[in-house]
Amino acid sequence: MVYQWDAFDPSSPNYQKARPWVAAANGPETFFETSIGTSNSVMIDGASDKGYFKLGYTLNTDKGYLPNSNVDKNIINFGAGFDVTDKLKFFSSVNYTATDGKGRYGTGYESRNQMTSFRQWWQMNVDIQEQREAYERTRQNVTWNWADPTDLVPIYWDNVYWTRFENFQTDSRNRYFGYAGLSYDLAPWLNILGRVSLDQYDEIQEERFAVGSIDPSQYQRYNRNYRELNYDLMATIPQRNLTDAIKFDALIGTNIRKTDVSSIRASTNGGLVVPRLYALSNTLNTLSPPTETYNRLQVNGYFAKVGFVYNNWAVLDLTMRRDQASSLPKENNSYYYPSASLGLILSEFMSDNGFISFAKARVNYAEVGNTAPPLSIADVYNLGTAFDDATIASLATTKNNSNLKPERTTSLEAGLELRFARDRFGVDVTVYKQNTKDQILPATVSRATGYNSVFINAGDVENKGVEVQFFARPVVTRDFNWRIGVNWGLNRNKVLDLGGIDNLQLGTAQGGFSVNAALGEPYGTIRGTNFTYLNGQKVVNAAGYYQNSPTSNEIIGNVNPDWIGGITNSLTFKNITLGFLVDVKKGGDVFSLDLYYGLATGLYEETAGLNDLGNEVRASLADGGGLILPGVKADGTPNDIRYDATNFGIYGYRRNPAAGFVYDAGFVKLREVNLTWDIPSRILGDGRIFKGIALGVYGRNLWIIHKNLPHSDPEEGYGAGNFQGHQGGAYPTARTIGFNLNLKF
Amino acid sequence: MKKILFLLFLIGFTFSCTKDFESLNTDIKNPSNVPPGTLFSFAQKSVQDLMTEPNVNRNIFRFLSQYWTSTTYVDEPQYDISTRNIPQNVWHILYRDVLRNLQECQVLIPGQGAGVPAATQKNQNACAEIMNVHTWSILVNTFGDVPYTEALSYPNLYPKYDDARTIYTSLATRLDQAIADIDENAGGFGSQDLLFAGDMAAWKTFANSLKLRLGMMLADVDAGTAKRMVEEAAPGAISSNGENAVFHYLSAPPNTNPIWVDLVQSGRKDFVAANTIVDAMNALNDPRVPLYFTMDANGAYSGGIYGSSNNYATFSKPADRISEPDFEALLIDYAEVEFLLAEAVERGMSVGGTAAEHYENAIRASVEYWGGSIADANAYLATTPVAYATATGDWKQKIGTQKWIALYNRGFEGWVEWRRFDYPILNVPPDPSITYADIPRRYTYPVSEQNLNTDAYNAAATAVGGDDVKTKLFWDKF
């Protein structure tokens, strides 16, 4: 019998009572609620011989699977056009979206991400529903993790319901997207089009730490304004016959893109004075200056395209574009990039009754130029919060680069599409090679340079691979149809040149783990400490645990999968369609921070059970507990040292290299199943209001058929952007069941 | 006509949007120039925060010197410095935040123009040099060989490592030059100077004290240089607690004493006093015990078992005063100087006085600094285990033990002096795989260097005799 957390909560029925030390009836899995989403929309439209309009409204609501989380969206779409004359046409569109979010899920390694608690530091005796009741009873932070019997405050973790209902975030965003333009037929063979489009949003994100949390109480607000304006002017020659055999079309135009992004972030300093009041003025100490950013980018583009079609079996398109970007040094700020594509419909030369019903070969080459992020050329200083009378400034930790040149992606692709037996089955094979050259990025460098990172043009990263799509329609009858689709892709990448550096570090985490792109290696190799091996066996040291490699730059994994694939099946019987999708990822590695810590704290089943003697592994060595790790001693003889497992060490991060927490991230998943019924009009009857009704039910993420990463979905992770192959505080993947009702008036 | 107007309109807006094109890429929220003193303040605060804070991600020197130990998470007291990438975090702050900004500050000093007199500029440069030497000495005393001549020299992204001994020679030269450059009648960084508010006499005293410390570090490897440096520096070094080099923290975030951040603001209860120091001080009836520690659960003073998990409520904690938001941090104090002078006498250097006199002055200075009385100090000095003549061991043990006690709250210096004196005898954490030899003698190099400066790292690891915490630094001969 043990005094557990509730023995110290005066409002609890278990106050001052000891209880059995057993696993909780309601574990963290009962923390998750059923998430409910709805989407309702109406649309009206109309047209006459002079114009058209459409007006739509959509309301989406989404209640998340964590308590106190929801996202609501109101969307209004409006579009209208009017033919001023036969030749001059006006068109426009306005879309407005208002999004309100609350309680979005915390990510990363922090107190508001409950998953880091549940997966790494949780106590298995804690009943999550009793935590909920404690919070609801008191509205106080009655944690399972008291600091001390004499000091009843949380020490490392808050009550998770306190976190959700007190330390929640909110956000709201108003987005306007629209365009207006004129189109004029200067001649039957020449159209001029001018268009201005605007994408603008303002958003606010607010974060809270209530008084009484483990983190100092705080209110933080972040306001951001985004505006992108596009001006387009283009002249088009619609497809026309040059000769009987050759058709031709062309386009020339200009595009000006202007992007302005500004933000301001401010937070209270030192705590809140009045509990539950979230305003900047409610600050314990004088506010520190807010952080402001203001980024502007303009790209002036000119482009042209010509297309030729020869006898309906050869199609050739050629394009060229020149961009000039404000974010590059003046002498390097304009760049050209062409593309060419050729398609040959080979089946034109085959007999109509042959086995091959369609054959097309294609090859294309494209370059895409890109500019630098704004403000990456000239160095600046950052001003900080004053120290009494002293102004504080520091040099920016990223070294900018006044010699940047544009980056460029070149891709060469060839494909063959074949359909057989009157399109009963077919295959589409593509091979490609893509090189990203002079990629502009802040490369992490030795801090002995005085910088975290320096902006560089990073050489050449090559991706090449094969994609295969296959389909078959094994059954085609009037009432029953069956379609199978298979796709399969294989990609290999390699770092060929890094513009003067030898390793691009993509991300790092605890324990010396890092993801890298080093010269001659794949983009995304995992490095860290490794086991040491003798004749293929892991070596244990004199104490009986695994001997770690002395350095943390051993290659211990590769985030890139061997291949990915998917199978879709669609079965249609009369008006009813059943579809399902199975997704497969073969290989690719992930480092699990959850297991790194969670195996150490002992919350996973792998850390309990019986040892080779049939005793509780967690019993003391004297009582026959402990563990002999598989491996050999330094002299090559089998390990016979029994290591004590009464405390943490043998399983988790402390005594094991990072390599011990690298897992195969491959999976086989039943990704989606859907069933749709188009209600036939004869059932709707003659006096019907609706032109059509469709009823659907679907399920997503229904079943992980196979995986090698224990306890979590290998696709989860807080790796963002380039930093893949790293999972910590992983959320469970939600299984979604949905219903669709479409009414057509 | 209509067509032409339409085209003109479109062409018009195309070109009206392209003026001021390059200026769009100007950062209008951050300055491209700042007064050099602003960078100086930042560097001063950055290095002091790092050396003062007990955050287990960056500063575990209070564990290494066994002043404190932890309650729950015993990894760091058991010398696991790799899980939290501690060497990397120290390295990053010192190079990027401190040294790079000092360098930039020095670049900007001449650009201030005629408004700042030449003598003031020279003083400012001397201040930056002294801070540089202070910071480089922390780096070298932590890692051994580090990038020095090729460090901070963009576009060189792969700076080679320099021999630690050679860096020391360069630091001594730079420090001498800075001392020579100081004009006590001219100004410095004024209110931007967070240590001495532009008082150049104080800078000179600080620089001499630093020289005294650096000189003594060489005593076991280059007695001649050590003797010269110590003898030159001693007359100008700190001669009373009033001259201590002190960083005055403020009462409000983000400028508070970082110990307050980790012990009070965080709400965590990670640390208790270590039994190593509490037991040692209790045995000596040290008057500083209640000044260093809170009472334990029994109204006495006791420390948690070093390196074991410990119940927070049971044991003594750091004294409340230490975790006040505006509690000051020491860089060098009078007590340390007097201990150095006592050692100098023992090593046959000519600094005046006897070893016992300096030893007694040091202990008196420490007791007084922490709020004890002269009478307390004298009574303490009169006891057999404390009195210089009768204390246990040779001069290394006597001075080493008392200096270690006086350096409480300065974990880094405590660790440096333990490595130099090899006293006191520390405790071994209760873990079957740790022996006395496993107590770190240096930090391993950062993982970031292994990955991002690989060739230079490999060369350095070989040069220092293996990138291992057990490898002794060049001055750690015994």
PDB file of N, CA and C in Angstrom, chain B residues 340-382:
ATOM      1  N   LEU B 340      45.952  32.472  -3.716  1.00  0.00           N
ATOM      2  CA  LEU B 340      47.002  32.384  -4.742  1.00  0.00           C
ATOM      3  C   LEU B 340      48.336  32.855  -4.184  1.00  0.00           C
ATOM      4  N   LEU B 341      48.285  33.902  -3.350  1.00  0.00           N
ATOM      5  CA  LEU B 341      49.524  34.419  -2.769  1.00  0.00           C
ATOM      6  C   LEU B 341      50.108  33.411  -1.776  1.00  0.00           C
ATOM      7  N   ALA B 342      49.234  32.756  -1.016  1.00  0.00           N
ATOM      8  CA  ALA B 342      49.723  31.729  -0.088  1.00  0.00           C
ATOM      9  C   ALA B 342      50.443  30.631  -0.875  1.00  0.00           C
ATOM     10  N   GLU B 343      49.831  30.240  -1.969  1.00  0.00           N
ATOM     11  CA  GLU B 343      50.438  29.206  -2.823  1.00  0.00           C
ATOM     12  C   GLU B 343      51.757  29.705  -3.415  1.00  0.00           C
ATOM     13  N   ALA B 344      51.782  30.995  -3.802  1.00  0.00           N
ATOM     14  CA  ALA B 344      52.982  31.579  -4.395  1.00  0.00           C
ATOM     15  C   ALA B 344      54.156  31.487  -3.410  1.00  0.00           C
ATOM     16  N   VAL B 345      53.869  31.803  -2.151  1.00  0.00           N
ATOM     17  CA  VAL B 345      54.931  31.721  -1.144  1.00  0.00           C
ATOM     18  C   VAL B 345      55.440  30.287  -1.033  1.00  0.00           C
ATOM     19  N   GLU B 346      54.477  29.346  -0.989  1.00  0.00           N
ATOM     20  CA  GLU B 346      54.869  27.940  -0.882  1.00  0.00           C
ATOM     21  C   GLU B 346      55.703  27.492  -2.078  1.00  0.00           C
ATOM     22  N   ARG B 347      55.454  28.112  -3.223  1.00  0.00           N
ATOM     23  CA  ARG B 347      56.184  27.710  -4.432  1.00  0.00           C
ATOM     24  C   ARG B 347      57.457  28.539  -4.628  1.00  0.00           C
ATOM     25  N   GLY B 348      57.809  29.349  -3.600  1.00  0.00           N
ATOM     26  CA  GLY B 348      59.060  30.081  -3.648  1.00  0.00           C
ATOM     27  C   GLY B 348      59.023  31.327  -4.513  1.00  0.00           C
ATOM     28  N   MET B 349      57.843  31.869  -4.731  1.00  0.00           N
ATOM     29  CA  MET B 349      57.746  33.110  -5.504  1.00  0.00           C
ATOM     30  C   MET B 349      57.800  34.286  -4.530  1.00  0.00           C
ATOM     31  N   SER B 350      58.291  35.421  -5.022  1.00  0.00           N
ATOM     32  CA  SER B 350      58.476  36.575  -4.144  1.00  0.00           C
ATOM     33  C   SER B 350      57.265  37.494  -4.213  1.00  0.00           C
ATOM     34  N   VAL B 351      56.346  37.255  -3.304  1.00  0.00           N
ATOM     35  CA  VAL B 351      55.134  38.089  -3.287  1.00  0.00           C
ATOM     36  C   VAL B 351      54.928  38.731  -1.922  1.00  0.00           C
ATOM     37  N   GLY B 352      55.890  38.560  -1.030  1.00  0.00           N
ATOM     38  CA  GLY B 352      55.769  39.161   0.305  1.00  0.00           C
ATOM     39  C   GLY B 352      54.897  38.309   1.206  1.00  0.00           C
ATOM     40  N   GLY B 353      55.083  38.469   2.511  1.00  0.00           N
ATOM     41  CA  GLY B 353      54.264  37.770   3.499  1.00  0.00           C
ATOM     42  C   GLY B 353      54.602  36.300   3.576  1.00  0.00           C
ATOM     43  N   THR B 354      53.926  35.619   4.508  1.00  0.00           N
ATOM     44  CA  THR B 354      54.107  34.179   4.648  1.00  0.00           C
ATOM     45  C   THR B 354      52.875  33.483   4.117  1.00  0.00           C
ATOM     46  N   ALA B 355      53.026  32.212   3.848  1.00  0.00           N
ATOM     47  CA  ALA B 355      51.893  31.430   3.352  1.00  0.00           C
ATOM     48  C   ALA B 355      50.762  31.455   4.377  1.00  0.00           C
ATOM     49  N   ALA B 356      51.105  31.331   5.661  1.00  0.00           N
ATOM     50  CA  ALA B 356      50.087  31.311   6.710  1.00  0.00           C
ATOM     51  C   ALA B 356      49.318  32.629   6.746  1.00  0.00           C
ATOM     52  N   GLU B 357      50.044  33.744   6.611  1.00  0.00           N
ATOM     53  CA  GLU B 357      49.359  35.054   6.625  1.00  0.00           C
ATOM     54  C   GLU B 357      48.347  35.159   5.487  1.00  0.00           C
ATOM     55  N   HIS B 358      48.794  34.784   4.296  1.00  0.00           N
ATOM     56  CA  HIS B 358      47.895  34.877   3.137  1.00  0.00           C
ATOM     57  C   HIS B 358      46.715  33.922   3.280  1.00  0.00           C
ATOM     58  N   TYR B 359      47.022  32.727   3.779  1.00  0.00           N
ATOM     59  CA  TYR B 359      45.969  31.717   4.001  1.00  0.00           C
ATOM     60  C   TYR B 359      44.922  32.269   4.974  1.00  0.00           C
ATOM     61  N   GLU B 360      45.409  32.892   6.045  1.00  0.00           N
ATOM     62  CA  GLU B 360      44.477  33.440   7.040  1.00  0.00           C
ATOM     63  C   GLU B 360      43.693  34.610   6.460  1.00  0.00           C
ATOM     64  N   ASN B 361      44.373  35.475   5.723  1.00  0.00           N
ATOM     65  CA  ASN B 361      43.674  36.596   5.072  1.00  0.00           C
ATOM     66  C   ASN B 361      42.566  36.082   4.156  1.00  0.00           C
ATOM     67  N   ALA B 362      42.890  35.023   3.425  1.00  0.00           N
ATOM     68  CA  ALA B 362      41.924  34.471   2.472  1.00  0.00           C
ATOM     69  C   ALA B 362      40.686  33.976   3.210  1.00  0.00           C
ATOM     70  N   ILE B 363      40.898  33.223   4.272  1.00  0.00           N
ATOM     71  CA  ILE B 363      39.751  32.667   4.996  1.00  0.00           C
ATOM     72  C   ILE B 363      38.946  33.784   5.650  1.00  0.00           C
ATOM     73  N   ARG B 364      39.644  34.760   6.228  1.00  0.00           N
ATOM     74  CA  ARG B 364      38.933  35.906   6.817  1.00  0.00           C
ATOM     75  C   ARG B 364      38.093  36.624   5.755  1.00  0.00           C
ATOM     76  N   ALA B 365      38.705  36.833   4.588  1.00  0.00           N
ATOM     77  CA  ALA B 365      37.995  37.540   3.511  1.00  0.00           C
ATOM     78  C   ALA B 365      36.745  36.772   3.109  1.00  0.00           C
ATOM     79  N   SER B 366      36.880  35.445   3.036  1.00  0.00           N
ATOM     80  CA  SER B 366      35.741  34.627   2.620  1.00  0.00           C
ATOM     81  C   SER B 366      34.629  34.672   3.669  1.00  0.00           C
ATOM     82  N   VAL B 367      35.008  34.482   4.945  1.00  0.00           N
ATOM     83  CA  VAL B 367      33.997  34.497   6.013  1.00  0.00           C
ATOM     84  C   VAL B 367      33.283  35.852   6.032  1.00  0.00           C
ATOM     85  N   GLU B 368      34.067  36.900   5.908  1.00  0.00           N
ATOM     86  CA  GLU B 368      33.468  38.241   5.916  1.00  0.00           C
ATOM     87  C   GLU B 368      32.561  38.459   4.716  1.00  0.00           C
ATOM     88  N   TYR B 369      33.039  38.013   3.552  1.00  0.00           N
ATOM     89  CA  TYR B 369      32.242  38.210   2.344  1.00  0.00           C
ATOM     90  C   TYR B 369      30.864  37.561   2.499  1.00  0.00           C
ATOM     91  N   TRP B 370      30.841  36.394   3.084  1.00  0.00           N
ATOM     92  CA  TRP B 370      29.582  35.655   3.203  1.00  0.00           C
ATOM     93  C   TRP B 370      28.745  36.130   4.384  1.00  0.00           C
ATOM     94  N   GLY B 371      29.252  37.125   5.133  1.00  0.00           N
ATOM     95  CA  GLY B 371      28.418  37.722   6.184  1.00  0.00           C
ATOM     96  C   GLY B 371      28.797  37.293   7.583  1.00  0.00           C
ATOM     97  N   GLY B 372      29.912  36.567   7.717  1.00  0.00           N
ATOM     98  CA  GLY B 372      30.387  36.204   9.047  1.00  0.00           C
ATOM     99  C   GLY B 372      31.199  37.351   9.645  1.00  0.00           C
ATOM    100  N   SER B 373      31.521  37.221  10.922  1.00  0.00           N
ATOM    101  CA  SER B 373      32.276  38.289  11.571  1.00  0.00           C
ATOM    102  C   SER B 373      33.761  37.935  11.592  1.00  0.00           C
ATOM    103  N   ILE B 374      34.590  38.963  11.782  1.00  0.00           N
ATOM    104  CA  ILE B 374      36.026  38.752  11.930  1.00  0.00           C
ATOM    105  C   ILE B 374      36.297  37.829  13.117  1.00  0.00           C
ATOM    106  N   ALA B 375      35.506  38.039  14.167  1.00  0.00           N
ATOM    107  CA  ALA B 375      35.690  37.208  15.370  1.00  0.00           C
ATOM    108  C   ALA B 375      35.437  35.744  15.047  1.00  0.00           C
ATOM    109  N   ASP B 376      34.364  35.474  14.280  1.00  0.00           N
ATOM    110  CA  ASP B 376      34.069  34.097  13.851  1.00  0.00           C
ATOM    111  C   ASP B 376      35.252  33.530  13.080  1.00  0.00           C
ATOM    112  N   ALA B 377      35.761  34.363  12.171  1.00  0.00           N
ATOM    113  CA  ALA B 377      36.842  33.903  11.310  1.00  0.00           C
ATOM    114  C   ALA B 377      38.089  33.596  12.134  1.00  0.00           C
ATOM    115  N   ASN B 378      38.388  34.490  13.061  1.00  0.00           N
ATOM    116  CA  ASN B 378      39.589  34.282  13.869  1.00  0.00           C
ATOM    117  C   ASN B 378      39.465  33.044  14.750  1.00  0.00           C
ATOM    118  N   ALA B 379      38.278  32.846  15.305  1.00  0.00           N
ATOM    119  CA  ALA B 379      38.060  31.670  16.144  1.00  0.00           C
ATOM    120  C   ALA B 379      38.249  30.405  15.309  1.00  0.00           C
ATOM    121  N   TYR B 380      37.727  30.458  14.114  1.00  0.00           N
ATOM    122  CA  TYR B 380      37.822  29.319  13.192  1.00  0.00           C
ATOM    123  C   TYR B 380      39.278  29.044  12.851  1.00  0.00           C
ATOM    124  N   LEU B 381      40.015  30.120  12.571  1.00  0.00           N
ATOM    125  CA  LEU B 381      41.419  29.977  12.201  1.00  0.00           C
ATOM    126  C   LEU B 381      42.273  29.440  13.348  1.00  0.00           C
ATOM    127  N   ALA B 382      41.750  29.629  14.548  1.00  0.00           N
ATOM    128  CA  ALA B 382      42.522  29.180  15.707  1.00  0.00           C
ATOM    129  C   ALA B 382      42.355  27.694  15.974  1.00  0.00           C
TER     130      ALA B 382
END
